[in-house]
XYZ file of C-alpha atoms in Angstrom:
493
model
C -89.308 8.245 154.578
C -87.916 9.189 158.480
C -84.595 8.734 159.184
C -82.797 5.163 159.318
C -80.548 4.874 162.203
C -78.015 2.375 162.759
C -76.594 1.318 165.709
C -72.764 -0.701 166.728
C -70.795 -1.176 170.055
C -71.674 1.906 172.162
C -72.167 4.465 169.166
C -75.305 5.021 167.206
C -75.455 6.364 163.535
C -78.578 8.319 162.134
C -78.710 8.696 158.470
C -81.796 11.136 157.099
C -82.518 11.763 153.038
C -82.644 15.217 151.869
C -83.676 16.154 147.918
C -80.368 16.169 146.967
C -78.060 15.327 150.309
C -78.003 13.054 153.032
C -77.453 14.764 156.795
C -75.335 11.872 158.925
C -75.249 12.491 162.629
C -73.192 10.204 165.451
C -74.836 9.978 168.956
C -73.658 7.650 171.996
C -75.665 4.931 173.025
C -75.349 6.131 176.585
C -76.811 9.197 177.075
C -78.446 9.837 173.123
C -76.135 12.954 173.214
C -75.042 13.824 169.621
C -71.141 14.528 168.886
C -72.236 17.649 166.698
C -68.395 17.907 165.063
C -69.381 14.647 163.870
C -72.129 15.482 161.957
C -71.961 15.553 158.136
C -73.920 16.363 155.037
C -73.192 14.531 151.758
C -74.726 15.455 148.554
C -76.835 12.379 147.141
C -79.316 13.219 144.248
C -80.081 9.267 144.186
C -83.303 7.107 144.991
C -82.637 6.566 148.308
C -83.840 2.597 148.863
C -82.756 1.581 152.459
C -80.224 1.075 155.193
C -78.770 -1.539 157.235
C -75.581 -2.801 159.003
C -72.486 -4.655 157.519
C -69.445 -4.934 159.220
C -69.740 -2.620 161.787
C -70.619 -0.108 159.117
C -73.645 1.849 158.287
C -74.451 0.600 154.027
C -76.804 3.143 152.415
C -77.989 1.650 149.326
C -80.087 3.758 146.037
C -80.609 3.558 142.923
C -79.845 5.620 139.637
C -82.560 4.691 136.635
C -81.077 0.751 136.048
C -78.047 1.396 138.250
C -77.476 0.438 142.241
C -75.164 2.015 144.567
C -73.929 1.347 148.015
C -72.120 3.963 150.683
C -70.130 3.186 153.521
C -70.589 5.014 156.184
C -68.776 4.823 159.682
C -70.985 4.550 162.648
C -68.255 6.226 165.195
C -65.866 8.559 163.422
C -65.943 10.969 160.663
C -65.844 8.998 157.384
C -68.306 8.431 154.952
C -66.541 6.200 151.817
C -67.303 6.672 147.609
C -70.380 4.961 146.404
C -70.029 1.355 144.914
C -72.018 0.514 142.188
C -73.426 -2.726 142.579
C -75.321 -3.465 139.636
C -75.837 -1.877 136.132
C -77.503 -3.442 133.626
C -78.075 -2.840 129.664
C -81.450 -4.525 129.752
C -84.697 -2.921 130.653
C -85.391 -4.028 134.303
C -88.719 -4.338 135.281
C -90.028 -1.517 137.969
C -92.489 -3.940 138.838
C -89.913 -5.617 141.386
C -92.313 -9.200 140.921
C -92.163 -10.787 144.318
C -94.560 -10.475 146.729
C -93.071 -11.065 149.458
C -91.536 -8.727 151.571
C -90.932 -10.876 154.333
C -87.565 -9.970 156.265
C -86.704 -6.293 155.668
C -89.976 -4.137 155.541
C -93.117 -6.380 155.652
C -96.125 -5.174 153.714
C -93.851 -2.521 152.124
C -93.464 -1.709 148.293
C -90.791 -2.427 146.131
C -89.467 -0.669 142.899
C -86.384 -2.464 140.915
C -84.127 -3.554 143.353
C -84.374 -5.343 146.843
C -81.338 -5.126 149.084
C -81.589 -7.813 152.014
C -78.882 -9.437 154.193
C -77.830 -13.359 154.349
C -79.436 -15.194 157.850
C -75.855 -13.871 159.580
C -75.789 -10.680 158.196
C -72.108 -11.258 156.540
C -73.287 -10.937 152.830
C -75.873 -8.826 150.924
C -78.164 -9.746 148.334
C -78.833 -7.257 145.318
C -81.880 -8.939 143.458
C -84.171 -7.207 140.824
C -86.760 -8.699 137.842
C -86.430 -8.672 133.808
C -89.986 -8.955 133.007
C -90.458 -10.993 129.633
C -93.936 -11.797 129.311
C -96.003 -14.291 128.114
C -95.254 -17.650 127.711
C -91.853 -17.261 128.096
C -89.644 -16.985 131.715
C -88.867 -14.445 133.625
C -85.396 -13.386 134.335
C -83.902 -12.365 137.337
C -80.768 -10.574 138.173
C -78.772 -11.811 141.755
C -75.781 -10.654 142.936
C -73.839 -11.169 146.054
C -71.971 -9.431 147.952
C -69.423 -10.028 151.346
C -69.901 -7.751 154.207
C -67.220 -5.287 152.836
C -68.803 -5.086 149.442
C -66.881 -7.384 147.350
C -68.542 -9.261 144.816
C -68.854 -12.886 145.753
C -71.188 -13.496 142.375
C -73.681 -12.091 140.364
C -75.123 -13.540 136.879
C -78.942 -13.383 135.271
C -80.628 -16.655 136.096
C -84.307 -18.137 133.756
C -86.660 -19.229 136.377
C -87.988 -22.700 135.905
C -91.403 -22.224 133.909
C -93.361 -19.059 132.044
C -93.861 -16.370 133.423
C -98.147 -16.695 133.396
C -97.849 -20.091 135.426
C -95.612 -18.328 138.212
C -95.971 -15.862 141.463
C -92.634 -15.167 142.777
C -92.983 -15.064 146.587
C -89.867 -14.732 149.342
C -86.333 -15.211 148.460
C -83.410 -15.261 150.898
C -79.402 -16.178 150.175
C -78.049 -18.563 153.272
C -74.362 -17.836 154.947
C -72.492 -19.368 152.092
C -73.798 -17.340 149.515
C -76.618 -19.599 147.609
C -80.115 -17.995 146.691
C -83.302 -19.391 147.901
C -86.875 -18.590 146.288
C -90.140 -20.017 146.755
C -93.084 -19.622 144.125
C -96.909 -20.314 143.508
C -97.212 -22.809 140.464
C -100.687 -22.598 138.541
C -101.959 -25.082 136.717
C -103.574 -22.968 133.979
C -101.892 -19.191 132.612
C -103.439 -16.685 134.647
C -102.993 -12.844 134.317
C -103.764 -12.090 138.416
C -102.414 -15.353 139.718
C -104.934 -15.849 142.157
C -104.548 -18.206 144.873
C -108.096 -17.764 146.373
C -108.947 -19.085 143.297
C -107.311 -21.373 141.275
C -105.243 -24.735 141.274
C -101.638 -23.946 142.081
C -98.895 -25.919 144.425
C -95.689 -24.165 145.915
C -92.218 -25.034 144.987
C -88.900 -24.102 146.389
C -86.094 -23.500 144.363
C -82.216 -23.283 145.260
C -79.321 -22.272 143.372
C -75.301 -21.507 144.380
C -72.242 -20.123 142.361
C -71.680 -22.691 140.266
C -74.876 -24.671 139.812
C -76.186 -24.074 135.810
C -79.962 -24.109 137.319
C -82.638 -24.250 139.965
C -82.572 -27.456 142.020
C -86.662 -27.363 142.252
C -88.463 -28.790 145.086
C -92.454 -29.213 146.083
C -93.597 -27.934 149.510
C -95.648 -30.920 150.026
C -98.559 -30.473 152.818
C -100.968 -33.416 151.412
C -104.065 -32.002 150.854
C -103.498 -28.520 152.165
C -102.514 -25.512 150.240
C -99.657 -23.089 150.867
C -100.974 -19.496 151.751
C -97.970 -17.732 152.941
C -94.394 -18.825 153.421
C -91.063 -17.589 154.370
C -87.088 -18.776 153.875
C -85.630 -18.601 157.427
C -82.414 -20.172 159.327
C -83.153 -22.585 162.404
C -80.553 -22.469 165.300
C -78.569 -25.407 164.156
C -78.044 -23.977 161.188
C -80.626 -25.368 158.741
C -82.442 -23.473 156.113
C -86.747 -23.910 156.314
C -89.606 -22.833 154.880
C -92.108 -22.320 157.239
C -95.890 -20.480 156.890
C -99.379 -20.831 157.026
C -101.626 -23.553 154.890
C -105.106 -23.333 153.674
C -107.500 -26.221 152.657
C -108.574 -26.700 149.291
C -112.545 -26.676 150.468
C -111.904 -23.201 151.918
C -108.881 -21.040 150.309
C -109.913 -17.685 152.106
C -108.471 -18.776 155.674
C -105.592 -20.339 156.843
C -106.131 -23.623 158.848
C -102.477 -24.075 160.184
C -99.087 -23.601 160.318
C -96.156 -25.724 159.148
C -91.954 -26.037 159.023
C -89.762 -27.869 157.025
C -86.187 -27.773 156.573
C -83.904 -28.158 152.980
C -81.664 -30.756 152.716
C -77.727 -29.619 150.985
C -79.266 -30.309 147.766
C -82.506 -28.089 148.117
C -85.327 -30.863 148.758
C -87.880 -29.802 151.124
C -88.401 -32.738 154.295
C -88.795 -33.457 157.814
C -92.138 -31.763 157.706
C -93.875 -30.305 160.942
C -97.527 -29.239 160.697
C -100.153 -28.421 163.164
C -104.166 -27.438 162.231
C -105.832 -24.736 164.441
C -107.405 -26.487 167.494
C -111.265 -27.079 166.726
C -111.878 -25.851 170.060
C -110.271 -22.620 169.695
C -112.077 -21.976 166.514
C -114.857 -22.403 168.382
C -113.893 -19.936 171.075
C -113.458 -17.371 168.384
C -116.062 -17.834 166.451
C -118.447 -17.541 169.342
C -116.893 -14.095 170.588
C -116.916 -12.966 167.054
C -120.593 -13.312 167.217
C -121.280 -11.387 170.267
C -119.464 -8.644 168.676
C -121.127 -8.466 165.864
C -124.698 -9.016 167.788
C -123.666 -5.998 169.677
C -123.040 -3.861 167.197
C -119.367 -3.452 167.652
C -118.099 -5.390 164.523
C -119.644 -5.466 161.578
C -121.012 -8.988 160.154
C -119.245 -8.517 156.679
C -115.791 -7.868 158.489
C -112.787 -9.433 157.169
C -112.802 -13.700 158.569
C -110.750 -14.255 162.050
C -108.036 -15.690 159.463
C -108.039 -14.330 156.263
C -104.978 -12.112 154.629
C -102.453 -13.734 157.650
C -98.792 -13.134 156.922
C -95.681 -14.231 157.936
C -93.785 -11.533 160.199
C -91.563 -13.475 162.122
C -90.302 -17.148 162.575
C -88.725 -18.150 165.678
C -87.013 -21.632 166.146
C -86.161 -23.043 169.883
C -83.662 -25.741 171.278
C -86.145 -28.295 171.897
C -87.468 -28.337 168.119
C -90.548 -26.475 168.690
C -91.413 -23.072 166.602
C -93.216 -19.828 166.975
C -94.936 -18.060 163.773
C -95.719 -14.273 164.239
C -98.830 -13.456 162.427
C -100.630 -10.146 160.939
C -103.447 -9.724 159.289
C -102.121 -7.637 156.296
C -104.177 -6.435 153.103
C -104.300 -3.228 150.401
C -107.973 -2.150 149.025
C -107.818 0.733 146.331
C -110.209 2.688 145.019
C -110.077 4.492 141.747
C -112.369 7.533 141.049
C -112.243 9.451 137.826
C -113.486 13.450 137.107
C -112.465 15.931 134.137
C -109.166 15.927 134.785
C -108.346 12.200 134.487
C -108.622 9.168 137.095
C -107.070 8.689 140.620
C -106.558 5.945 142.499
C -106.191 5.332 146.015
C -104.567 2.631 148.832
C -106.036 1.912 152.544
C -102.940 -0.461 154.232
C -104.322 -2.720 156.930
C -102.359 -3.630 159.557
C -104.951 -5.474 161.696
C -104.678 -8.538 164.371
C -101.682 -10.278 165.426
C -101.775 -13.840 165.027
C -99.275 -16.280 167.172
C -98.815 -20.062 166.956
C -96.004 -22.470 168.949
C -95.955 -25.318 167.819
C -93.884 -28.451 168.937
C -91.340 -30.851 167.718
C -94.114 -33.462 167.591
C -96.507 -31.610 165.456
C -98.630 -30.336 168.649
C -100.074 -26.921 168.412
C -98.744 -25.526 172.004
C -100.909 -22.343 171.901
C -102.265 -19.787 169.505
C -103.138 -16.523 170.045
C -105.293 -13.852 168.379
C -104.127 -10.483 169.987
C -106.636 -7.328 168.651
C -105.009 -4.121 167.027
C -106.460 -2.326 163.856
C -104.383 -0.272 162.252
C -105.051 1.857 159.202
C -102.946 4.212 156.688
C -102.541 5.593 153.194
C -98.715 5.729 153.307
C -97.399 2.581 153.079
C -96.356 0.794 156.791
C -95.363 4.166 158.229
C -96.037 3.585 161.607
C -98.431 0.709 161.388
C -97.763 -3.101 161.838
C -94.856 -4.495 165.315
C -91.660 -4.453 165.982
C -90.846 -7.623 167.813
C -87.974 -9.662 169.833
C -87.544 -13.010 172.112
C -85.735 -12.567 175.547
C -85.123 -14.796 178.800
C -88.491 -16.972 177.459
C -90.967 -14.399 176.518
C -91.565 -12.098 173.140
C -92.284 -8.773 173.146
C -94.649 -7.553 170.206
C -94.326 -3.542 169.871
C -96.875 -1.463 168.212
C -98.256 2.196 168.528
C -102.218 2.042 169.028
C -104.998 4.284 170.039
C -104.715 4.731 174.180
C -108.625 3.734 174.552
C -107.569 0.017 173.629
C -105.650 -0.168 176.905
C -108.685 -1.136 178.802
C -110.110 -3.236 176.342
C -110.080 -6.716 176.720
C -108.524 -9.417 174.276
C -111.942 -10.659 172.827
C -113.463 -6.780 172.410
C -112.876 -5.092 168.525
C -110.579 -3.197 168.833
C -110.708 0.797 168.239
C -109.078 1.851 165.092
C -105.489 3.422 165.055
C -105.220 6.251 162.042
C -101.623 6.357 160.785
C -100.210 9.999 160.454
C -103.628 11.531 162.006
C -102.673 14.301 164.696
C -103.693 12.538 167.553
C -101.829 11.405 171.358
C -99.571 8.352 170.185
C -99.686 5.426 172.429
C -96.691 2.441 172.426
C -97.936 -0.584 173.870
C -96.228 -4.231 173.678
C -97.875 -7.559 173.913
C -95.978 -9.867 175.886
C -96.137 -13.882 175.579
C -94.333 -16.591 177.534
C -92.790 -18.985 175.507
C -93.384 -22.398 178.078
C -96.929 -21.234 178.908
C -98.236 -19.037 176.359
C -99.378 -16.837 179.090
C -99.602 -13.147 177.156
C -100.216 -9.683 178.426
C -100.852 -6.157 177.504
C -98.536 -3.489 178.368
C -98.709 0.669 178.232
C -94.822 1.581 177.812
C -95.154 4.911 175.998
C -97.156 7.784 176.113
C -96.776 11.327 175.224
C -96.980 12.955 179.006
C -93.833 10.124 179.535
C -91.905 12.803 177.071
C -91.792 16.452 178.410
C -95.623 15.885 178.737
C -95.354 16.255 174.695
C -98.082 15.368 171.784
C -96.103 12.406 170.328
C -97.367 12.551 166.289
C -94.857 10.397 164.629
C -93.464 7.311 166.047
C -91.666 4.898 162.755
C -90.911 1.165 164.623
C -89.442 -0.076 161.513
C -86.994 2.223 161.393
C -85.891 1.818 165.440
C -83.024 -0.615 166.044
C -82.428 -3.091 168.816
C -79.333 -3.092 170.661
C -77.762 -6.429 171.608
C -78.807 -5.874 175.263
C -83.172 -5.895 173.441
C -83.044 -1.923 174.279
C -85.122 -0.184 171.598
C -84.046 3.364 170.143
C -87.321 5.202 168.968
C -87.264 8.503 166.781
C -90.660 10.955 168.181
C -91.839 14.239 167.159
C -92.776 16.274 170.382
C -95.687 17.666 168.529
C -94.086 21.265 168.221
C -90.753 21.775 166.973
C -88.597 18.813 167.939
C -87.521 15.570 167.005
C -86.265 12.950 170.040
C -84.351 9.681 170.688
C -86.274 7.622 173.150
C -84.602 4.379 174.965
C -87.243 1.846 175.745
C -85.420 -0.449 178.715
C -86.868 -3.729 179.837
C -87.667 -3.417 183.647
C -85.660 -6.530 184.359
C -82.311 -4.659 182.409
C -82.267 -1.923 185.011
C -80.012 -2.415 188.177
């Protein structure tokens, strides 16, 4: 699980799950240097779910069978307040949490029960969770909402719009004020695995605040084309979209563009802004894809350029234009059975990144498919990028293995093993917003640290300070965990 950390002003919080405690220690954002009479140990025999900042405060939320909790905890002094429970409920709710959609807190990560995620301005908290009932009948789900300080702003069980065989629940977000967004997959005929590869289905978005009886319901309309992937996002003037990827109904598998398009006050999806993939660049790929596989270095029944592309980030400029972070993000299982009884188990694929700007006029700026193959059997862990935008240019973090350094963009990349005992590399793509112009940087290797064998590095767990510094948790290899600062170049003085 690692330990969360979480980070305000000039003083840094770590928070780590024991069996039955939680160990809290303070540090300073200056020097990493721990205020050990600070440190505290609270007993916790709760599910420990996740960790994020409200208010200046460290919130660690769990879970107790159908119940959810939340802690305060203070990031600089010695305080740590009683849990809250957030939600209990008499009904039987679902462990299958029924979204799929991660998008926003831990992408490609697993959900049981309860989700906790924060509104687009962090100032309120959404507790959301499934009450599975079957067949032709709808689903249920349970939302409540919460202010920074953990007062209840409102919480009731709302019927989604049509049975439960006829809908996959997708992303969900609540805006600044409080109302709950969802988007879902809408099949034509009942389906038991909901397959969008391979039946007839459109994509609605649905809406609903405090006092609304029921779902304002609203069709992502792209024509022709087919929604693959979509998230709920804020632009910078304050407008709620749905933005993604779109497929075309004579070929489901890949994804043939991107799109954006805001939701009016009353939930109505409009103002539409779509862009295909440039025939050209197809082309381009397409052609280096088969030298690789000519030569031996990629094998001809690989996984397409642009199949299993998710959403990881959405990034909205001043001019109009928009920039969709891609990954190429998939689960196989296999299930093997002997005397005893049957197992099965998960690969995770974190693979390519995928990177589109588009423009206010429906212009595909530049796209970009940046190599990285990255492979586990515990979840994200370490796999997939932590990314940010800064004076014009993104920064895409991810840990590789060091021979990719030297590789160029259109070679296969060599494959990354999550949690295998091997020399941990960070590396960062970087790509300029007005020019598209990207490059590969080396920023972290283990001779950088004490000349240490770096064996766990967690990215999804680092925060970002305001300043775009990134805190990052290591194990030397021996006996010791570290704090790392990773400083742009440009920071320094």
């Amino acid at each position: 699980m690692g330990t969360y950390f979480v980070a305000s002003g000039q003083r840094m919080v770590a928070i780590k799950k024991g069996r039955k405690d939680m160990t809290i220690q303070r540090f300073s954002l200056q020097d990493l240097k721990e205020d050990v009479k600070k440190r505290q140990i609270i007993e916790d025999k709760g599910d420990f779910q996740s960790v994020m900042e409200l208010d200046g405060k460290a919130v660690v939320f769990y879970t107790i069978k159908d119940r959810a909790y939340a802690q305060q905890i203070s990031v600089t002094g010695v305080a740590a307040q009683k849990p809250i429970q957030l939600v209990t409920d008499k009904e039987n709710i679902d462990r299958d949490f029924g979204f799929v959609s991660t998008y926003g807190f831990d992408a490609g990560g697993r959900i049981n029960k309860f989700v906790f995620k924060k509104s687009f301005d962090g100032s309120k908290v959404l507790v959301l969770f499934r009450v599975e009932t079957g067949g032709e009948k709808a689903d249920k789900i349970g939302v409540a909402i919460y202010n920074a300080d953990l007062s209840l702003l409102w919480k009731r069980k709302i019927t989604l719009p049509y049975p439960s065989e006829h809908m996959l629940n997708e992303d969900f977000a609540i805006d600044d004020d409080g109302n709950f967004y969802m988007t879902a997959s809408i099949f034509i005929s009942s389906s038991s695995d909901k397959d969008k590869l391979k039946s007839n289905f459109r994509t609605e978005v649905f809406k609903i605040g405090e006092e609304d009886k029921e779902f304002t319901k609203s069709k992502i309309d792209l024509g022709t084309n087919l929604v693959q992937d979509a998230v709920i996002t804020k632009d910078i003037t304050g407008l709620v979209r749905v933005s993604g990827f779109y497929s075309n109904t004579s070929s489901q598998d890949e994804i043939k563009g991107v799109f954006s398009g805001r939701l009016s006050e009353d939930g109505i999806f409009e103002n539409t802004i779509k862009a295909d993939f440039p025939n050209e660049k197809l082309v381009e790929l397409a052609a280096q894809r088969e030298t690789r596989v000519n030569e031996g270095t990629q094998k001809g029944d690989d996984k397409k350029d642009f199949e299993n592309i998710k959403v990881n980030d959405v990034i909205f400029n001043p001019d109009g234009s928009f920039v969709v972070l891609g990954e190429q993000r998939y689960v196989t299982s296999q299930t093997t059975s002997s005397s005893s009884g049957s197992r099965t188990t998960y690969r995770y694929y974190y693979r390519d990144i995928l990177t589109f700007k588009v423009s206010a006029s429906s212009q595909m700026v530049w796209m970009h498919k940046l190599p990285k193959y990255q492979i586990g059997i515990r979840g994200k862990a370490s796999m997939s990028y932590k990314n940010f935008k800064t004076n014009g240019k993104y920064y895409l973090f991810f840990v590789d293995d060091f021979t990719n350094l030297k590789r160029s963009f259109d070679e296969f990349p060599q494959k990354y093993y999550d949690d295998k005992k091997e020399f941990l590399y960070l590396t960062s793509y970087v790509i300029d917003d007005a020019t598209g112009e990207v490059i590969k940087e080396p920023i972290l290797t283990g001779s950088d640290i004490r000349n240490s064998r770096l064996e766990s590095m967690l990215l999804s767990k680092a925060p970002l300070l305001a300043n775009r510094d990134l805190i990052i948790e290591v194990f030397d290899g021996k006996k010791s965990n570290l704090l790392v600062k990773v400083e742009r170049a440009d920071t320094k003085k």
